[in-house]
CSV table of C-alpha atoms in Angstrom, one decimal:
chain,number,residue,atom,x,y,z
A,88,MET,CA,0.0,0.0,0.0
A,89,LEU,CA,1.1,3.6,-0.6
A,90,SER,CA,1.9,5.7,2.3
A,91,THR,CA,2.3,9.5,2.3
A,92,ARG,CA,4.7,11.4,4.5
A,93,SER,CA,7.0,14.4,4.4
A,94,LEU,CA,10.5,14.9,5.7
A,95,ARG,CA,10.1,18.6,6.6
A,96,GLY,CA,13.7,18.9,7.9
A,97,VAL,CA,15.3,18.4,4.5
A,98,ASP,CA,15.9,21.6,2.6
A,99,CYS,CA,17.4,21.5,-0.9
A,100,ARG,CA,18.6,25.1,-0.5
A,101,SER,CA,21.5,23.9,1.5
A,102,ARG,CA,22.9,21.9,-1.4
A,103,ALA,CA,25.3,23.5,-4.0
A,104,VAL,CA,23.7,23.2,-7.4
A,105,ALA,CA,25.8,23.3,-10.6
A,106,GLN,CA,25.2,26.0,-13.1
A,107,PRO,CA,23.0,26.9,-14.8
A,108,ARG,CA,20.8,27.9,-11.8
A,109,VAL,CA,18.2,25.3,-11.1
A,110,ALA,CA,15.2,26.2,-8.9
A,111,ILE,CA,14.7,23.9,-5.9
A,112,GLY,CA,10.9,23.2,-6.2
A,113,ARG,CA,9.0,23.3,-2.9
A,114,GLY,CA,12.1,23.0,-0.6
A,115,ARG,CA,11.1,19.8,1.2
A,116,LEU,CA,11.5,16.1,0.6
A,117,ASP,CA,8.3,14.2,0.0
A,118,ILE,CA,8.2,10.4,0.1
A,119,VAL,CA,5.4,8.2,-1.2
A,120,CYS,CA,7.1,4.8,-1.9
A,121,ALA,CA,8.9,2.8,-4.5
A,122,SER,CA,6.8,0.7,-6.8
A,123,SER,CA,6.4,-3.0,-6.1
A,124,ALA,CA,7.6,-3.9,-9.6
A,125,LYS,CA,11.2,-4.7,-10.7
A,126,PHE,CA,13.8,-2.0,-10.8
A,127,PHE,CA,14.1,-0.9,-14.4
A,128,VAL,CA,17.2,0.4,-16.3
A,129,GLY,CA,17.0,1.6,-19.9
A,130,GLY,CA,19.9,2.5,-22.1
A,131,ASN,CA,19.0,5.1,-24.8
A,132,TRP,CA,21.8,5.0,-27.4
A,133,LYS,CA,20.1,7.8,-29.4
A,134,CYS,CA,21.6,8.6,-32.8
A,135,ASN,CA,25.0,7.2,-32.0
A,136,GLY,CA,27.2,4.4,-33.1
A,137,SER,CA,28.8,2.7,-36.0
A,138,VAL,CA,29.0,-1.0,-36.9
A,139,ALA,CA,32.3,-1.3,-35.1
A,140,ASN,CA,31.2,0.7,-32.0
A,141,VAL,CA,27.9,-1.3,-31.7
A,142,ARG,CA,29.8,-4.6,-31.9
A,143,LYS,CA,32.2,-3.4,-29.2
A,144,LEU,CA,29.4,-2.2,-27.0
A,145,VAL,CA,27.4,-5.4,-27.3
A,146,ASP,CA,30.5,-7.5,-26.4
A,147,GLU,CA,31.1,-5.3,-23.3
A,148,LEU,CA,27.5,-5.7,-22.2
A,149,ASN,CA,27.5,-9.5,-22.7
A,150,ASN,CA,30.7,-9.8,-20.7
A,151,GLY,CA,29.2,-7.7,-17.8
A,152,SER,CA,27.6,-9.2,-14.7
A,153,VAL,CA,24.1,-7.7,-14.1
A,154,PRO,CA,21.5,-8.7,-11.5
A,155,LYS,CA,18.6,-10.9,-12.6
A,156,GLY,CA,16.2,-9.0,-10.4
A,157,VAL,CA,16.4,-5.9,-12.6
A,158,ASP,CA,14.7,-5.3,-16.0
A,159,ILE,CA,17.3,-4.0,-18.3
A,160,VAL,CA,16.5,-2.6,-21.8
A,161,CYS,CA,18.9,-1.4,-24.5
A,162,SER,CA,17.6,1.0,-27.2
A,163,PRO,CA,19.9,1.2,-30.3
A,164,PRO,CA,19.2,3.2,-33.4
A,165,PHE,CA,16.8,1.5,-35.8
A,166,ILE,CA,19.5,0.6,-38.2
A,167,TYR,CA,21.4,-1.5,-35.6
A,168,ILE,CA,18.4,-3.2,-34.0
A,169,ASP,CA,18.7,-6.4,-36.0
A,170,TYR,CA,22.4,-6.9,-35.1
A,171,VAL,CA,21.8,-6.1,-31.5
A,172,MET,CA,18.8,-8.5,-31.4
A,173,GLN,CA,21.0,-11.3,-32.9
A,174,HIS,CA,24.0,-10.8,-30.6
A,175,LEU,CA,22.9,-9.2,-27.3
A,176,ASP,CA,22.5,-11.7,-24.4
A,177,LYS,CA,18.7,-12.2,-24.2
A,178,ASP,CA,19.1,-13.6,-20.7
A,179,LYS,CA,20.3,-10.2,-19.5
A,180,TYR,CA,18.9,-7.6,-21.7
A,181,GLN,CA,15.7,-6.7,-23.6
A,182,LEU,CA,15.4,-4.3,-26.6
A,183,ALA,CA,13.5,-1.1,-27.1
A,184,ALA,CA,13.0,1.1,-30.1
A,185,GLN,CA,13.5,4.9,-29.7
A,186,ASN,CA,10.3,5.9,-31.4
A,187,CYS,CA,7.3,4.6,-33.4
A,188,TRP,CA,4.5,6.0,-35.6
A,189,ILE,CA,1.3,7.2,-34.1
A,190,GLY,CA,-0.8,4.7,-36.1
A,191,GLY,CA,-0.6,1.4,-37.9
A,192,ASN,CA,1.1,0.4,-41.2
A,193,GLY,CA,0.5,2.5,-44.3
A,194,ALA,CA,1.8,5.2,-46.6
A,195,TYR,CA,4.0,6.9,-43.9
A,196,THR,CA,7.4,7.2,-45.5
A,197,GLY,CA,10.2,7.0,-43.1
A,198,GLU,CA,8.1,5.8,-40.1
A,199,VAL,CA,8.2,2.5,-38.2
A,200,SER,CA,4.9,1.3,-36.7
A,201,ALA,CA,4.3,-0.3,-33.3
A,202,GLU,CA,2.9,-3.3,-35.2
A,203,GLN,CA,6.2,-3.8,-37.1
A,204,LEU,CA,8.2,-3.6,-33.9
A,205,GLN,CA,6.0,-6.2,-32.2
A,206,ASP,CA,6.2,-8.4,-35.3
A,207,PHE,CA,10.0,-8.1,-35.3
A,208,GLY,CA,10.2,-9.1,-31.6
A,209,VAL,CA,11.1,-5.7,-30.1
A,210,PRO,CA,9.1,-5.6,-26.8
A,211,TRP,CA,9.6,-1.9,-25.7
A,212,VAL,CA,9.6,1.6,-27.2
A,213,ILE,CA,10.6,5.0,-25.8
A,214,LEU,CA,8.0,7.7,-26.5
A,215,GLY,CA,7.8,11.4,-25.7
A,216,HIS,CA,11.5,11.9,-25.1
A,217,SER,CA,12.2,15.6,-24.8
A,218,GLU,CA,14.3,15.6,-28.0
A,219,ARG,CA,11.2,14.3,-29.9
A,220,ARG,CA,9.1,17.0,-28.2
A,221,SER,CA,11.5,19.9,-28.9
A,222,LEU,CA,13.0,18.9,-32.2
A,223,CYS,CA,10.0,17.1,-33.9
A,224,GLY,CA,7.2,19.2,-32.3
A,225,GLU,CA,5.5,16.3,-30.6
A,226,SER,CA,2.8,17.6,-28.3
A,227,ASN,CA,1.5,16.0,-25.1
A,228,GLU,CA,-1.5,14.8,-27.1
A,229,VAL,CA,0.6,13.2,-29.8
A,230,VAL,CA,2.8,11.5,-27.2
A,231,ALA,CA,-0.3,10.1,-25.5
A,232,LYS,CA,-1.9,8.8,-28.6
A,233,LYS,CA,1.4,7.2,-29.7
A,234,THR,CA,1.6,5.6,-26.2
A,235,ALA,CA,-2.0,4.2,-26.4
A,236,HIS,CA,-1.4,2.8,-29.9
A,237,ALA,CA,1.9,1.2,-29.0
A,238,LEU,CA,0.3,-0.4,-25.9
A,239,ALA,CA,-2.6,-1.7,-28.0
A,240,ALA,CA,-0.1,-3.2,-30.4
A,241,GLY,CA,1.4,-5.2,-27.5
A,242,LEU,CA,4.5,-3.1,-26.7
A,243,GLY,CA,5.7,-1.9,-23.4
A,244,VAL,CA,6.2,1.9,-23.3
A,245,ILE,CA,8.8,4.0,-21.6
A,246,ALA,CA,6.9,7.3,-21.6
A,247,CYS,CA,9.1,10.4,-20.9
A,248,VAL,CA,8.0,13.5,-19.1
A,249,GLY,CA,10.0,16.5,-17.8
A,250,GLU,CA,10.4,20.3,-17.6
A,251,THR,CA,12.8,22.7,-19.2
A,252,LEU,CA,15.1,25.0,-17.1
A,253,ASP,CA,12.9,28.0,-17.8
A,254,GLN,CA,9.8,26.1,-16.7
A,255,ARG,CA,11.4,25.0,-13.5
A,256,ASN,CA,12.8,28.4,-12.6
A,257,SER,CA,9.5,30.2,-13.4
A,258,GLY,CA,7.5,28.0,-11.1
A,259,ALA,CA,5.7,26.2,-13.9
A,260,MET,CA,7.3,22.8,-13.4
A,261,PHE,CA,4.4,21.0,-11.7
A,262,GLN,CA,1.9,22.6,-14.2
A,263,VAL,CA,4.0,21.2,-17.1
A,264,LEU,CA,4.2,17.8,-15.5
A,265,ASP,CA,0.5,17.8,-14.9
A,266,GLY,CA,-0.2,18.5,-18.5
A,267,GLN,CA,2.1,15.8,-19.8
A,268,MET,CA,0.7,13.2,-17.3
A,269,GLN,CA,-2.9,14.2,-17.8
A,270,ALA,CA,-2.6,13.6,-21.6
A,271,LEU,CA,-1.4,10.1,-20.9
A,272,VAL,CA,-4.2,9.5,-18.3
A,273,ASP,CA,-6.8,10.6,-20.9
A,274,GLU,CA,-5.6,8.0,-23.5
A,275,VAL,CA,-4.0,5.1,-21.7
A,276,LYS,CA,-6.4,2.4,-20.3
A,277,ASP,CA,-4.0,-0.3,-19.2
A,278,TRP,CA,-1.0,0.9,-17.3
A,279,SER,CA,0.6,-2.5,-16.6
A,280,LYS,CA,3.2,-2.1,-19.4
A,281,VAL,CA,4.0,1.6,-18.9
A,282,VAL,CA,7.2,2.9,-17.3
A,283,ILE,CA,7.3,6.7,-16.7
A,284,ALA,CA,10.7,8.3,-17.2
A,285,TYR,CA,11.2,11.6,-15.5
A,286,GLU,CA,13.8,13.4,-17.4
A,287,PRO,CA,14.4,17.1,-16.5
A,288,VAL,CA,15.3,18.6,-19.8
A,289,TRP,CA,17.9,20.8,-18.2
A,290,ALA,CA,19.8,17.7,-17.1
A,291,ILE,CA,19.8,15.7,-20.3
A,292,GLY,CA,23.3,15.5,-21.8
A,293,THR,CA,24.4,18.6,-19.9
A,294,GLY,CA,26.3,17.0,-17.0
A,295,VAL,CA,24.0,18.8,-14.6
A,296,VAL,CA,22.2,16.3,-12.5
A,297,ALA,CA,19.2,16.8,-10.3
A,298,THR,CA,20.2,16.4,-6.7
A,299,PRO,CA,18.7,13.2,-5.2
A,300,GLU,CA,16.3,15.4,-3.3
A,301,GLN,CA,15.1,17.2,-6.4
A,302,ALA,CA,14.6,13.9,-8.2
A,303,GLN,CA,12.8,12.4,-5.3
A,304,GLU,CA,10.5,15.4,-4.9
A,305,VAL,CA,9.3,15.1,-8.5
A,306,HIS,CA,9.1,11.3,-8.5
A,307,ALA,CA,6.9,11.5,-5.3
A,308,TYR,CA,4.8,14.1,-7.0
A,309,LEU,CA,4.3,12.0,-10.1
A,310,ARG,CA,3.3,8.9,-8.0
A,311,ARG,CA,0.9,10.9,-6.0
A,312,PHE,CA,-0.6,12.3,-9.2
A,313,CYS,CA,-1.1,8.8,-10.5
A,314,GLN,CA,-2.6,7.7,-7.1
A,315,SER,CA,-5.2,10.5,-7.4
A,316,LYS,CA,-6.0,9.9,-11.0
A,317,LEU,CA,-5.6,6.1,-11.4
A,318,GLY,CA,-5.9,4.7,-7.9
A,319,THR,CA,-3.5,3.2,-5.4
A,320,ALA,CA,-3.3,-0.2,-7.1
A,321,VAL,CA,-1.9,1.3,-10.3
A,322,ALA,CA,0.4,3.8,-8.6
A,323,ASP,CA,1.8,1.1,-6.4
A,324,LYS,CA,3.0,-0.9,-9.4
A,325,LEU,CA,3.9,1.9,-11.7
A,326,ARG,CA,7.7,2.3,-12.2
A,327,ILE,CA,8.9,5.9,-12.3
A,328,ILE,CA,12.5,6.1,-13.4
A,329,TYR,CA,15.0,9.0,-13.5
A,330,GLY,CA,16.9,10.2,-16.5
A,331,GLY,CA,19.2,13.1,-16.9
A,332,SER,CA,23.0,12.7,-17.0
A,333,VAL,CA,22.9,9.5,-14.9
A,334,ASN,CA,26.3,7.9,-14.8
A,335,ASP,CA,28.3,5.3,-12.8
A,336,ALA,CA,29.3,7.9,-10.3
A,337,ASN,CA,25.9,9.3,-9.2
A,338,CYS,CA,23.6,6.3,-9.8
A,339,LYS,CA,24.0,4.7,-6.4
A,340,GLU,CA,23.0,7.8,-4.4
A,341,LEU,CA,20.0,8.4,-6.8
A,342,SER,CA,18.9,4.8,-6.4
A,343,THR,CA,18.5,5.1,-2.7
A,344,GLN,CA,15.6,7.6,-3.0
A,345,GLU,CA,12.4,5.9,-2.1
A,346,ASP,CA,10.4,6.8,-5.2
A,347,ILE,CA,13.1,6.2,-7.8
A,348,ASP,CA,12.5,2.8,-9.5
A,349,GLY,CA,15.3,2.9,-12.0
A,350,PHE,CA,17.0,4.9,-14.7
A,351,LEU,CA,16.8,5.9,-18.3
A,352,VAL,CA,20.5,6.4,-19.2
A,353,GLY,CA,21.8,8.4,-22.2
A,354,GLY,CA,25.6,8.9,-22.8
A,355,ALA,CA,26.7,6.4,-20.1
A,356,SER,CA,24.8,3.7,-21.8
A,357,LEU,CA,27.3,3.9,-24.7
A,358,LYS,CA,30.1,2.7,-22.3
A,359,GLY,CA,29.6,-1.0,-21.5
A,360,SER,CA,31.3,-0.9,-18.1
A,361,SER,CA,29.5,2.3,-17.0
A,362,PHE,CA,26.1,0.9,-18.0
A,363,VAL,CA,26.7,-2.4,-16.2
A,364,THR,CA,27.6,-0.4,-13.0
A,365,ILE,CA,24.4,1.5,-13.3
A,366,CYS,CA,22.4,-1.8,-13.7
A,367,ASN,CA,24.0,-2.9,-10.5
A,368,ALA,CA,22.9,0.2,-8.6
A,369,ALA,CA,19.6,-1.2,-7.5
A,370,GLY,CA,20.9,-2.7,-4.4
A,371,ALA,CA,18.1,-3.9,-2.1
A,372,LYS,CA,15.5,-2.8,-4.7
A,373,ALA,CA,16.6,-5.6,-7.0
A,374,GLN,CA,14.1,-8.5,-6.7
A,375,VAL,CA,15.6,-11.8,-5.8
């Protein structure tokens, strides 16, 4: 069952925050709870790699030791999915696509449908990443409709939400998150195969990482939002993972926060040893 409590004595103002200036939110640490599902780590390779680099990375991942009690997903560029599928250790890792079309098959040049991914054996897809939202103009409603369609096609969805630096510093962070989440609530009927990835846009690829307190505050807020909109049973099982310059140096401290159920990793997922270290950061949250 979910519990709700606040640690009033923790004040994020006392922590040094890397530039650029990042507002601290409400200045207290809220705790709801971690989900009851497996810890989840996703590696988003983005538009990176070559044949040689992908081969090397796959070999490094296969040689790494990762816990069985963690769901681990690797997301290569579309062009390398077949190679990765054929060579990545299936006992350790699953696959995810980085995007899919909003509808089914048809005359949509350059797109890949959820049905095609499911047919090819790719079980997961990342949707709503901030780079898709900002560079490709995907709105909350488009992301939500994509998510619902992918779920209906049988895929699991890593649905990304998060605020920009201006939105956080202006005090609009929670309003932005509400809009992103409400669009999903309006479209998604079955949440059993959804993972929410909180990725503050100001921390993606910048080297600036949300403090554990900042990440925990938002994760608790998102879980409480889901509790109010979807009920305790859904919120208790929903995995909310953190992304934003996660690496092998900061993952352990982030993983200790109660409402962080895993990570969506960018640059560090391109280094086999670093990604393996992050996969092992679950500690006691890894299911036996």
